[in-house]
mmCIF file with all atom_site columns, C-alpha atoms in Angstrom:
data_model
loop_
_atom_site.group_PDB
_atom_site.id
_atom_site.type_symbol
_atom_site.label_atom_id
_atom_site.label_alt_id
_atom_site.label_comp_id
_atom_site.label_asym_id
_atom_site.label_entity_id
_atom_site.label_seq_id
_atom_site.pdbx_PDB_ins_code
_atom_site.Cartn_x
_atom_site.Cartn_y
_atom_site.Cartn_z
_atom_site.occupancy
_atom_site.B_iso_or_equiv
_atom_site.pdbx_formal_charge
_atom_site.auth_seq_id
_atom_site.auth_comp_id
_atom_site.auth_asym_id
_atom_site.auth_atom_id
_atom_site.pdbx_PDB_model_num
ATOM 1   C CA . MET S 1 1   ? -5.497  3.166   -40.807 1.00 0.00 ? 1   MET S CA 1
ATOM 2   C CA . GLY S 1 2   ? -7.261  0.112   -39.366 1.00 0.00 ? 2   GLY S CA 1
ATOM 3   C CA . GLN S 1 3   ? -10.639 0.023   -37.735 1.00 0.00 ? 3   GLN S CA 1
ATOM 4   C CA . ALA S 1 4   ? -10.686 -0.046  -33.915 1.00 0.00 ? 4   ALA S CA 1
ATOM 5   C CA . PRO S 1 5   ? -12.554 -2.995  -32.432 1.00 0.00 ? 5   PRO S CA 1
ATOM 6   C CA . ALA S 1 6   ? -16.045 -2.274  -31.183 1.00 0.00 ? 6   ALA S CA 1
ATOM 7   C CA . ALA S 1 7   ? -16.261 -1.549  -27.472 1.00 0.00 ? 7   ALA S CA 1
ATOM 8   C CA . ASP S 1 8   ? -19.081 -1.529  -25.016 1.00 0.00 ? 8   ASP S CA 1
ATOM 9   C CA . GLN S 1 9   ? -19.768 2.130   -24.416 1.00 0.00 ? 9   GLN S CA 1
ATOM 10  C CA . THR S 1 10  ? -22.226 3.976   -22.305 1.00 0.00 ? 10  THR S CA 1
ATOM 11  C CA . THR S 1 11  ? -23.814 7.233   -23.258 1.00 0.00 ? 11  THR S CA 1
ATOM 12  C CA . GLY S 1 12  ? -24.622 10.136  -21.024 1.00 0.00 ? 12  GLY S CA 1
ATOM 13  C CA . ALA S 1 13  ? -23.159 10.851  -17.614 1.00 0.00 ? 13  ALA S CA 1
ATOM 14  C CA . VAL S 1 14  ? -20.601 8.513   -16.116 1.00 0.00 ? 14  VAL S CA 1
ATOM 15  C CA . ASP S 1 15  ? -21.387 6.923   -12.744 1.00 0.00 ? 15  ASP S CA 1
ATOM 16  C CA . ALA S 1 16  ? -17.806 7.583   -11.689 1.00 0.00 ? 16  ALA S CA 1
ATOM 17  C CA . PRO S 1 17  ? -17.434 5.310   -8.645  1.00 0.00 ? 17  PRO S CA 1
ATOM 18  C CA . SER S 1 18  ? -18.967 2.163   -10.130 1.00 0.00 ? 18  SER S CA 1
ATOM 19  C CA . ASP S 1 19  ? -17.882 2.749   -13.729 1.00 0.00 ? 19  ASP S CA 1
ATOM 20  C CA . LEU S 1 20  ? -14.303 3.594   -12.773 1.00 0.00 ? 20  LEU S CA 1
ATOM 21  C CA . ARG S 1 21  ? -14.112 0.590   -10.436 1.00 0.00 ? 21  ARG S CA 1
ATOM 22  C CA . ALA S 1 22  ? -15.397 -1.674  -13.232 1.00 0.00 ? 22  ALA S CA 1
ATOM 23  C CA . VAL S 1 23  ? -12.740 -0.433  -15.643 1.00 0.00 ? 23  VAL S CA 1
ATOM 24  C CA . MET S 1 24  ? -9.887  -0.451  -13.096 1.00 0.00 ? 24  MET S CA 1
ATOM 25  C CA . ARG S 1 25  ? -10.613 -4.113  -12.282 1.00 0.00 ? 25  ARG S CA 1
ATOM 26  C CA . HIS S 1 26  ? -8.774  -4.829  -15.567 1.00 0.00 ? 26  HIS S CA 1
ATOM 27  C CA . PHE S 1 27  ? -5.585  -3.084  -14.396 1.00 0.00 ? 27  PHE S CA 1
ATOM 28  C CA . ALA S 1 28  ? -3.245  -5.383  -12.467 1.00 0.00 ? 28  ALA S CA 1
ATOM 29  C CA . THR S 1 29  ? -1.487  -3.822  -9.476  1.00 0.00 ? 29  THR S CA 1
ATOM 30  C CA . GLY S 1 30  ? 1.030   -4.979  -6.957  1.00 0.00 ? 30  GLY S CA 1
ATOM 31  C CA . VAL S 1 31  ? 0.005   -5.375  -3.327  1.00 0.00 ? 31  VAL S CA 1
ATOM 32  C CA . CYS S 1 32  ? 1.779   -4.016  -0.286  1.00 0.00 ? 32  CYS S CA 1
ATOM 33  C CA . VAL S 1 33  ? 1.266   -3.371  3.394   1.00 0.00 ? 33  VAL S CA 1
ATOM 34  C CA . VAL S 1 34  ? 1.965   0.183   4.535   1.00 0.00 ? 34  VAL S CA 1
ATOM 35  C CA . SER S 1 35  ? 2.780   0.733   8.209   1.00 0.00 ? 35  SER S CA 1
ATOM 36  C CA . THR S 1 36  ? 3.160   3.768   10.426  1.00 0.00 ? 36  THR S CA 1
ATOM 37  C CA . HIS S 1 37  ? 2.840   4.544   14.121  1.00 0.00 ? 37  HIS S CA 1
ATOM 38  C CA . ARG S 1 38  ? 1.176   7.001   16.467  1.00 0.00 ? 38  ARG S CA 1
ATOM 39  C CA . GLN S 1 39  ? 2.199   8.235   19.884  1.00 0.00 ? 39  GLN S CA 1
ATOM 40  C CA . GLU S 1 40  ? -0.222  7.479   22.706  1.00 0.00 ? 40  GLU S CA 1
ATOM 41  C CA . GLN S 1 41  ? 0.068   8.001   26.452  1.00 0.00 ? 41  GLN S CA 1
ATOM 42  C CA . ASP S 1 42  ? 1.346   4.474   26.993  1.00 0.00 ? 42  ASP S CA 1
ATOM 43  C CA . GLY S 1 43  ? 3.829   4.583   24.108  1.00 0.00 ? 43  GLY S CA 1
ATOM 44  C CA . ARG S 1 44  ? 4.053   4.030   20.389  1.00 0.00 ? 44  ARG S CA 1
ATOM 45  C CA . ARG S 1 45  ? 1.187   2.204   18.665  1.00 0.00 ? 45  ARG S CA 1
ATOM 46  C CA . HIS S 1 46  ? 1.842   0.683   15.260  1.00 0.00 ? 46  HIS S CA 1
ATOM 47  C CA . SER S 1 47  ? -0.752  0.502   12.503  1.00 0.00 ? 47  SER S CA 1
ATOM 48  C CA . ALA S 1 48  ? -0.775  -1.120  9.076   1.00 0.00 ? 48  ALA S CA 1
ATOM 49  C CA . VAL S 1 49  ? -3.067  -1.358  6.056   1.00 0.00 ? 49  VAL S CA 1
ATOM 50  C CA . THR S 1 50  ? -3.060  -3.186  2.711   1.00 0.00 ? 50  THR S CA 1
ATOM 51  C CA . VAL S 1 51  ? -2.836  -0.944  -0.366  1.00 0.00 ? 51  VAL S CA 1
ATOM 52  C CA . ASN S 1 52  ? -2.421  -1.391  -4.094  1.00 0.00 ? 52  ASN S CA 1
ATOM 53  C CA . SER S 1 53  ? -1.769  2.275   -4.888  1.00 0.00 ? 53  SER S CA 1
ATOM 54  C CA . LEU S 1 54  ? 2.031   2.311   -4.628  1.00 0.00 ? 54  LEU S CA 1
ATOM 55  C CA . THR S 1 55  ? 3.648   4.315   -7.417  1.00 0.00 ? 55  THR S CA 1
ATOM 56  C CA . SER S 1 56  ? 7.253   5.182   -8.170  1.00 0.00 ? 56  SER S CA 1
ATOM 57  C CA . VAL S 1 57  ? 7.349   8.958   -8.655  1.00 0.00 ? 57  VAL S CA 1
ATOM 58  C CA . SER S 1 58  ? 11.033  9.848   -9.094  1.00 0.00 ? 58  SER S CA 1
ATOM 59  C CA . LEU S 1 59  ? 14.439  8.174   -9.099  1.00 0.00 ? 59  LEU S CA 1
ATOM 60  C CA . GLU S 1 60  ? 16.395  11.372  -8.281  1.00 0.00 ? 60  GLU S CA 1
ATOM 61  C CA . PRO S 1 61  ? 15.498  11.993  -5.542  1.00 0.00 ? 61  PRO S CA 1
ATOM 62  C CA . PRO S 1 62  ? 13.934  8.605   -4.798  1.00 0.00 ? 62  PRO S CA 1
ATOM 63  C CA . LEU S 1 63  ? 10.210  9.309   -4.305  1.00 0.00 ? 63  LEU S CA 1
ATOM 64  C CA . VAL S 1 64  ? 7.153   7.048   -4.119  1.00 0.00 ? 64  VAL S CA 1
ATOM 65  C CA . SER S 1 65  ? 3.491   7.730   -3.492  1.00 0.00 ? 65  SER S CA 1
ATOM 66  C CA . VAL S 1 66  ? 0.629   5.888   -1.813  1.00 0.00 ? 66  VAL S CA 1
ATOM 67  C CA . SER S 1 67  ? -3.013  6.948   -1.740  1.00 0.00 ? 67  SER S CA 1
ATOM 68  C CA . PHE S 1 68  ? -5.577  6.692   1.033   1.00 0.00 ? 68  PHE S CA 1
ATOM 69  C CA . ARG S 1 69  ? -9.207  7.701   1.490   1.00 0.00 ? 69  ARG S CA 1
ATOM 70  C CA . SER S 1 70  ? -9.262  11.191  2.946   1.00 0.00 ? 70  SER S CA 1
ATOM 71  C CA . ASP S 1 71  ? -11.322 9.978   5.943   1.00 0.00 ? 71  ASP S CA 1
ATOM 72  C CA . SER S 1 72  ? -8.833  7.194   6.787   1.00 0.00 ? 72  SER S CA 1
ATOM 73  C CA . GLY S 1 73  ? -7.664  6.944   10.392  1.00 0.00 ? 73  GLY S CA 1
ATOM 74  C CA . PHE S 1 74  ? -4.481  5.352   9.053   1.00 0.00 ? 74  PHE S CA 1
ATOM 75  C CA . LEU S 1 75  ? -3.867  8.475   6.945   1.00 0.00 ? 75  LEU S CA 1
ATOM 76  C CA . THR S 1 76  ? -4.290  10.633  10.056  1.00 0.00 ? 76  THR S CA 1
ATOM 77  C CA . ASP S 1 77  ? -1.634  8.554   11.846  1.00 0.00 ? 77  ASP S CA 1
ATOM 78  C CA . LEU S 1 78  ? 0.709   8.657   8.850   1.00 0.00 ? 78  LEU S CA 1
ATOM 79  C CA . MET S 1 79  ? 0.416   12.435  8.496   1.00 0.00 ? 79  MET S CA 1
ATOM 80  C CA . ALA S 1 80  ? 1.155   12.889  12.211  1.00 0.00 ? 80  ALA S CA 1
ATOM 81  C CA . ALA S 1 81  ? 4.154   10.516  12.191  1.00 0.00 ? 81  ALA S CA 1
ATOM 82  C CA . ARG S 1 82  ? 5.398   11.701  8.778   1.00 0.00 ? 82  ARG S CA 1
ATOM 83  C CA . VAL S 1 83  ? 7.127   8.324   8.270   1.00 0.00 ? 83  VAL S CA 1
ATOM 84  C CA . TRP S 1 84  ? 5.950   4.965   6.948   1.00 0.00 ? 84  TRP S CA 1
ATOM 85  C CA . GLY S 1 85  ? 7.172   1.567   5.883   1.00 0.00 ? 85  GLY S CA 1
ATOM 86  C CA . ILE S 1 86  ? 6.156   -0.325  2.772   1.00 0.00 ? 86  ILE S CA 1
ATOM 87  C CA . SER S 1 87  ? 6.308   -4.118  2.539   1.00 0.00 ? 87  SER S CA 1
ATOM 88  C CA . ILE S 1 88  ? 5.849   -5.259  -1.081  1.00 0.00 ? 88  ILE S CA 1
ATOM 89  C CA . LEU S 1 89  ? 4.092   -8.598  -0.798  1.00 0.00 ? 89  LEU S CA 1
ATOM 90  C CA . ASP S 1 90  ? 5.045   -11.763 -2.623  1.00 0.00 ? 90  ASP S CA 1
ATOM 91  C CA . GLY S 1 91  ? 2.773   -14.502 -3.949  1.00 0.00 ? 91  GLY S CA 1
ATOM 92  C CA . GLY S 1 92  ? 2.830   -16.357 -0.635  1.00 0.00 ? 92  GLY S CA 1
ATOM 93  C CA . SER S 1 93  ? 1.525   -13.363 1.327   1.00 0.00 ? 93  SER S CA 1
ATOM 94  C CA . GLU S 1 94  ? -2.157  -13.353 0.406   1.00 0.00 ? 94  GLU S CA 1
ATOM 95  C CA . ASP S 1 95  ? -3.164  -14.083 4.014   1.00 0.00 ? 95  ASP S CA 1
ATOM 96  C CA . LEU S 1 96  ? -1.165  -11.072 5.200   1.00 0.00 ? 96  LEU S CA 1
ATOM 97  C CA . ALA S 1 97  ? -2.774  -8.888  2.516   1.00 0.00 ? 97  ALA S CA 1
ATOM 98  C CA . ARG S 1 98  ? -6.252  -10.011 3.580   1.00 0.00 ? 98  ARG S CA 1
ATOM 99  C CA . LEU S 1 99  ? -5.441  -9.524  7.266   1.00 0.00 ? 99  LEU S CA 1
ATOM 100 C CA . PHE S 1 100 ? -4.441  -5.885  6.815   1.00 0.00 ? 100 PHE S CA 1
ATOM 101 C CA . ALA S 1 101 ? -7.419  -5.190  4.523   1.00 0.00 ? 101 ALA S CA 1
ATOM 102 C CA . ARG S 1 102 ? -9.817  -5.763  7.442   1.00 0.00 ? 102 ARG S CA 1
ATOM 103 C CA . PRO S 1 103 ? -11.409 -3.078  9.655   1.00 0.00 ? 103 PRO S CA 1
ATOM 104 C CA . ARG S 1 104 ? -9.022  -1.039  11.786  1.00 0.00 ? 104 ARG S CA 1
ATOM 105 C CA . ALA S 1 105 ? -9.619  -2.844  15.096  1.00 0.00 ? 105 ALA S CA 1
ATOM 106 C CA . GLU S 1 106 ? -8.738  -6.185  13.479  1.00 0.00 ? 106 GLU S CA 1
ATOM 107 C CA . ARG S 1 107 ? -5.676  -4.668  11.774  1.00 0.00 ? 107 ARG S CA 1
ATOM 108 C CA . ASP S 1 108 ? -4.477  -3.206  15.085  1.00 0.00 ? 108 ASP S CA 1
ATOM 109 C CA . GLU S 1 109 ? -4.729  -6.657  16.674  1.00 0.00 ? 109 GLU S CA 1
ATOM 110 C CA . ALA S 1 110 ? -2.858  -8.203  13.718  1.00 0.00 ? 110 ALA S CA 1
ATOM 111 C CA . VAL S 1 111 ? -0.010  -5.697  14.136  1.00 0.00 ? 111 VAL S CA 1
ATOM 112 C CA . ARG S 1 112 ? 0.569   -7.082  17.627  1.00 0.00 ? 112 ARG S CA 1
ATOM 113 C CA . THR S 1 113 ? 0.686   -10.716 16.461  1.00 0.00 ? 113 THR S CA 1
ATOM 114 C CA . GLN S 1 114 ? 2.389   -10.711 13.043  1.00 0.00 ? 114 GLN S CA 1
ATOM 115 C CA . PRO S 1 115 ? 6.165   -11.123 12.819  1.00 0.00 ? 115 PRO S CA 1
ATOM 116 C CA . ALA S 1 116 ? 7.819   -7.867  11.762  1.00 0.00 ? 116 ALA S CA 1
ATOM 117 C CA . GLU S 1 117 ? 10.946  -5.858  12.347  1.00 0.00 ? 117 GLU S CA 1
ATOM 118 C CA . LEU S 1 118 ? 11.384  -2.166  13.011  1.00 0.00 ? 118 LEU S CA 1
ATOM 119 C CA . GLY S 1 119 ? 12.820  -0.113  10.182  1.00 0.00 ? 119 GLY S CA 1
ATOM 120 C CA . VAL S 1 120 ? 16.186  1.378   11.078  1.00 0.00 ? 120 VAL S CA 1
ATOM 121 C CA . HIS S 1 121 ? 15.375  4.791   9.563   1.00 0.00 ? 121 HIS S CA 1
ATOM 122 C CA . THR S 1 122 ? 11.737  5.269   10.550  1.00 0.00 ? 122 THR S CA 1
ATOM 123 C CA . GLY S 1 123 ? 10.852  2.848   13.342  1.00 0.00 ? 123 GLY S CA 1
ATOM 124 C CA . THR S 1 124 ? 7.917   1.613   11.264  1.00 0.00 ? 124 THR S CA 1
ATOM 125 C CA . LEU S 1 125 ? 7.090   -2.070  10.937  1.00 0.00 ? 125 LEU S CA 1
ATOM 126 C CA . LEU S 1 126 ? 8.450   -4.050  8.008   1.00 0.00 ? 126 LEU S CA 1
ATOM 127 C CA . PHE S 1 127 ? 6.866   -7.437  7.337   1.00 0.00 ? 127 PHE S CA 1
ATOM 128 C CA . ASP S 1 128 ? 8.431   -10.448 5.608   1.00 0.00 ? 128 ASP S CA 1
ATOM 129 C CA . ALA S 1 129 ? 8.035   -9.435  1.972   1.00 0.00 ? 129 ALA S CA 1
ATOM 130 C CA . ALA S 1 130 ? 9.770   -9.525  -1.391  1.00 0.00 ? 130 ALA S CA 1
ATOM 131 C CA . GLY S 1 131 ? 10.883  -5.916  -0.990  1.00 0.00 ? 131 GLY S CA 1
ATOM 132 C CA . TRP S 1 132 ? 10.607  -3.102  1.501   1.00 0.00 ? 132 TRP S CA 1
ATOM 133 C CA . MET S 1 133 ? 11.027  0.658   1.740   1.00 0.00 ? 133 MET S CA 1
ATOM 134 C CA . GLU S 1 134 ? 11.094  3.213   4.510   1.00 0.00 ? 134 GLU S CA 1
ATOM 135 C CA . CYS S 1 135 ? 9.774   6.670   3.654   1.00 0.00 ? 135 CYS S CA 1
ATOM 136 C CA . ARG S 1 136 ? 9.710   10.177  5.089   1.00 0.00 ? 136 ARG S CA 1
ATOM 137 C CA . TYR S 1 137 ? 6.987   12.649  4.214   1.00 0.00 ? 137 TYR S CA 1
ATOM 138 C CA . ARG S 1 138 ? 7.773   14.962  1.304   1.00 0.00 ? 138 ARG S CA 1
ATOM 139 C CA . ASP S 1 139 ? 4.374   16.243  0.096   1.00 0.00 ? 139 ASP S CA 1
ATOM 140 C CA . HIS S 1 140 ? 0.736   15.334  -0.420  1.00 0.00 ? 140 HIS S CA 1
ATOM 141 C CA . VAL S 1 141 ? -1.998  16.052  -2.944  1.00 0.00 ? 141 VAL S CA 1
ATOM 142 C CA . VAL S 1 142 ? -5.708  16.028  -2.183  1.00 0.00 ? 142 VAL S CA 1
ATOM 143 C CA . ALA S 1 143 ? -7.481  14.505  -5.168  1.00 0.00 ? 143 ALA S CA 1
ATOM 144 C CA . GLY S 1 144 ? -11.204 13.819  -4.969  1.00 0.00 ? 144 GLY S CA 1
ATOM 145 C CA . ASP S 1 145 ? -11.968 11.527  -2.039  1.00 0.00 ? 145 ASP S CA 1
ATOM 146 C CA . HIS S 1 146 ? -8.314  10.459  -1.640  1.00 0.00 ? 146 HIS S CA 1
ATOM 147 C CA . VAL S 1 147 ? -5.003  11.913  -0.526  1.00 0.00 ? 147 VAL S CA 1
ATOM 148 C CA . MET S 1 148 ? -1.851  10.931  -2.391  1.00 0.00 ? 148 MET S CA 1
ATOM 149 C CA . VAL S 1 149 ? 1.097   11.064  0.000   1.00 0.00 ? 149 VAL S CA 1
ATOM 150 C CA . ILE S 1 150 ? 4.565   11.392  -1.515  1.00 0.00 ? 150 ILE S CA 1
ATOM 151 C CA . GLY S 1 151 ? 7.538   10.178  0.448   1.00 0.00 ? 151 GLY S CA 1
ATOM 152 C CA . GLU S 1 152 ? 11.269  10.197  0.041   1.00 0.00 ? 152 GLU S CA 1
ATOM 153 C CA . VAL S 1 153 ? 12.713  6.694   0.238   1.00 0.00 ? 153 VAL S CA 1
ATOM 154 C CA . VAL S 1 154 ? 15.281  6.684   3.055   1.00 0.00 ? 154 VAL S CA 1
ATOM 155 C CA . GLY S 1 155 ? 15.861  2.928   3.224   1.00 0.00 ? 155 GLY S CA 1
ATOM 156 C CA . LEU S 1 156 ? 15.058  -0.038  0.993   1.00 0.00 ? 156 LEU S CA 1
ATOM 157 C CA . GLY S 1 157 ? 15.911  -3.600  0.186   1.00 0.00 ? 157 GLY S CA 1
ATOM 158 C CA . VAL S 1 158 ? 14.860  -6.961  -1.217  1.00 0.00 ? 158 VAL S CA 1
ATOM 159 C CA . ARG S 1 159 ? 14.655  -10.283 0.580   1.00 0.00 ? 159 ARG S CA 1
ATOM 160 C CA . GLY S 1 160 ? 15.337  -13.823 -0.505  1.00 0.00 ? 160 GLY S CA 1
ATOM 161 C CA . GLY S 1 161 ? 16.126  -13.384 -4.189  1.00 0.00 ? 161 GLY S CA 1
ATOM 162 C CA . THR S 1 162 ? 13.328  -13.556 -6.736  1.00 0.00 ? 162 THR S CA 1
ATOM 163 C CA . ARG S 1 163 ? 9.912   -14.172 -5.255  1.00 0.00 ? 163 ARG S CA 1
ATOM 164 C CA . SER S 1 164 ? 6.717   -14.369 -7.250  1.00 0.00 ? 164 SER S CA 1
ATOM 165 C CA . PRO S 1 165 ? 4.752   -11.133 -6.764  1.00 0.00 ? 165 PRO S CA 1
ATOM 166 C CA . LEU S 1 166 ? 1.254   -10.889 -5.355  1.00 0.00 ? 166 LEU S CA 1
ATOM 167 C CA . ILE S 1 167 ? -1.007  -8.946  -7.703  1.00 0.00 ? 167 ILE S CA 1
ATOM 168 C CA . PHE S 1 168 ? -4.567  -7.710  -7.476  1.00 0.00 ? 168 PHE S CA 1
ATOM 169 C CA . LEU S 1 169 ? -6.706  -8.091  -10.604 1.00 0.00 ? 169 LEU S CA 1
ATOM 170 C CA . GLN S 1 170 ? -10.460 -8.293  -11.208 1.00 0.00 ? 170 GLN S CA 1
ATOM 171 C CA . GLY S 1 171 ? -11.268 -8.084  -7.507  1.00 0.00 ? 171 GLY S CA 1
ATOM 172 C CA . SER S 1 172 ? -9.010  -10.865 -6.287  1.00 0.00 ? 172 SER S CA 1
ATOM 173 C CA . PHE S 1 173 ? -5.414  -11.745 -5.502  1.00 0.00 ? 173 PHE S CA 1
ATOM 174 C CA . HIS S 1 174 ? -3.232  -13.683 -7.941  1.00 0.00 ? 174 HIS S CA 1
ATOM 175 C CA . ARG S 1 175 ? 0.295   -14.968 -7.921  1.00 0.00 ? 175 ARG S CA 1
ATOM 176 C CA . LEU S 1 176 ? 2.452   -14.125 -10.922 1.00 0.00 ? 176 LEU S CA 1
ATOM 177 C CA . GLU S 1 177 ? 5.351   -16.448 -11.631 1.00 0.00 ? 177 GLU S CA 1
ATOM 178 C CA . PRO S 1 178 ? 8.435   -14.534 -12.778 1.00 0.00 ? 178 PRO S CA 1
ATOM 179 C CA . PRO S 1 179 ? 10.000  -15.614 -16.077 1.00 0.00 ? 179 PRO S CA 1
ATOM 180 C CA . GLN S 1 180 ? 12.712  -18.242 -15.791 1.00 0.00 ? 180 GLN S CA 1
ATOM 181 C CA . ALA S 1 181 ? 16.189  -16.927 -16.541 1.00 0.00 ? 181 ALA S CA 1
#
């Protein structure tokens, strides 16, 4: 058996937040905008946030998960509405990703100004993106300082053929060109 390459290793206790963040910077993820809505006295208010925690959970039934900080106001809205939309961003959507990664007040303003359409199955906003899904609440798991919400996919689609995906790696956005057929 061969020798494993030497690795930088720390000894003693792990400083979980900073150490885990440093390691996870080397794991490329896709980027999406998740949207939901809340009922207020003057009607429905939409909300959206950028995430990179989308995971496919099951094909039968079709289930996906997204994770949010447990103190997130967006999570509170999502759990009340029990529906959400997911817009999987393409390489030309970095500005949209940055917009919905801002503080809530700025995101709420952006929701009112960005072009979007209402999902047929959930009434959540779907932005121009490479792919989209509409989800209904199925379950959730509290894990540390986050809540993983699992939803059943009730609508989905792709737009405009093959688009280069937007990925998040080492603390910044990158565009990945798909292989030529």
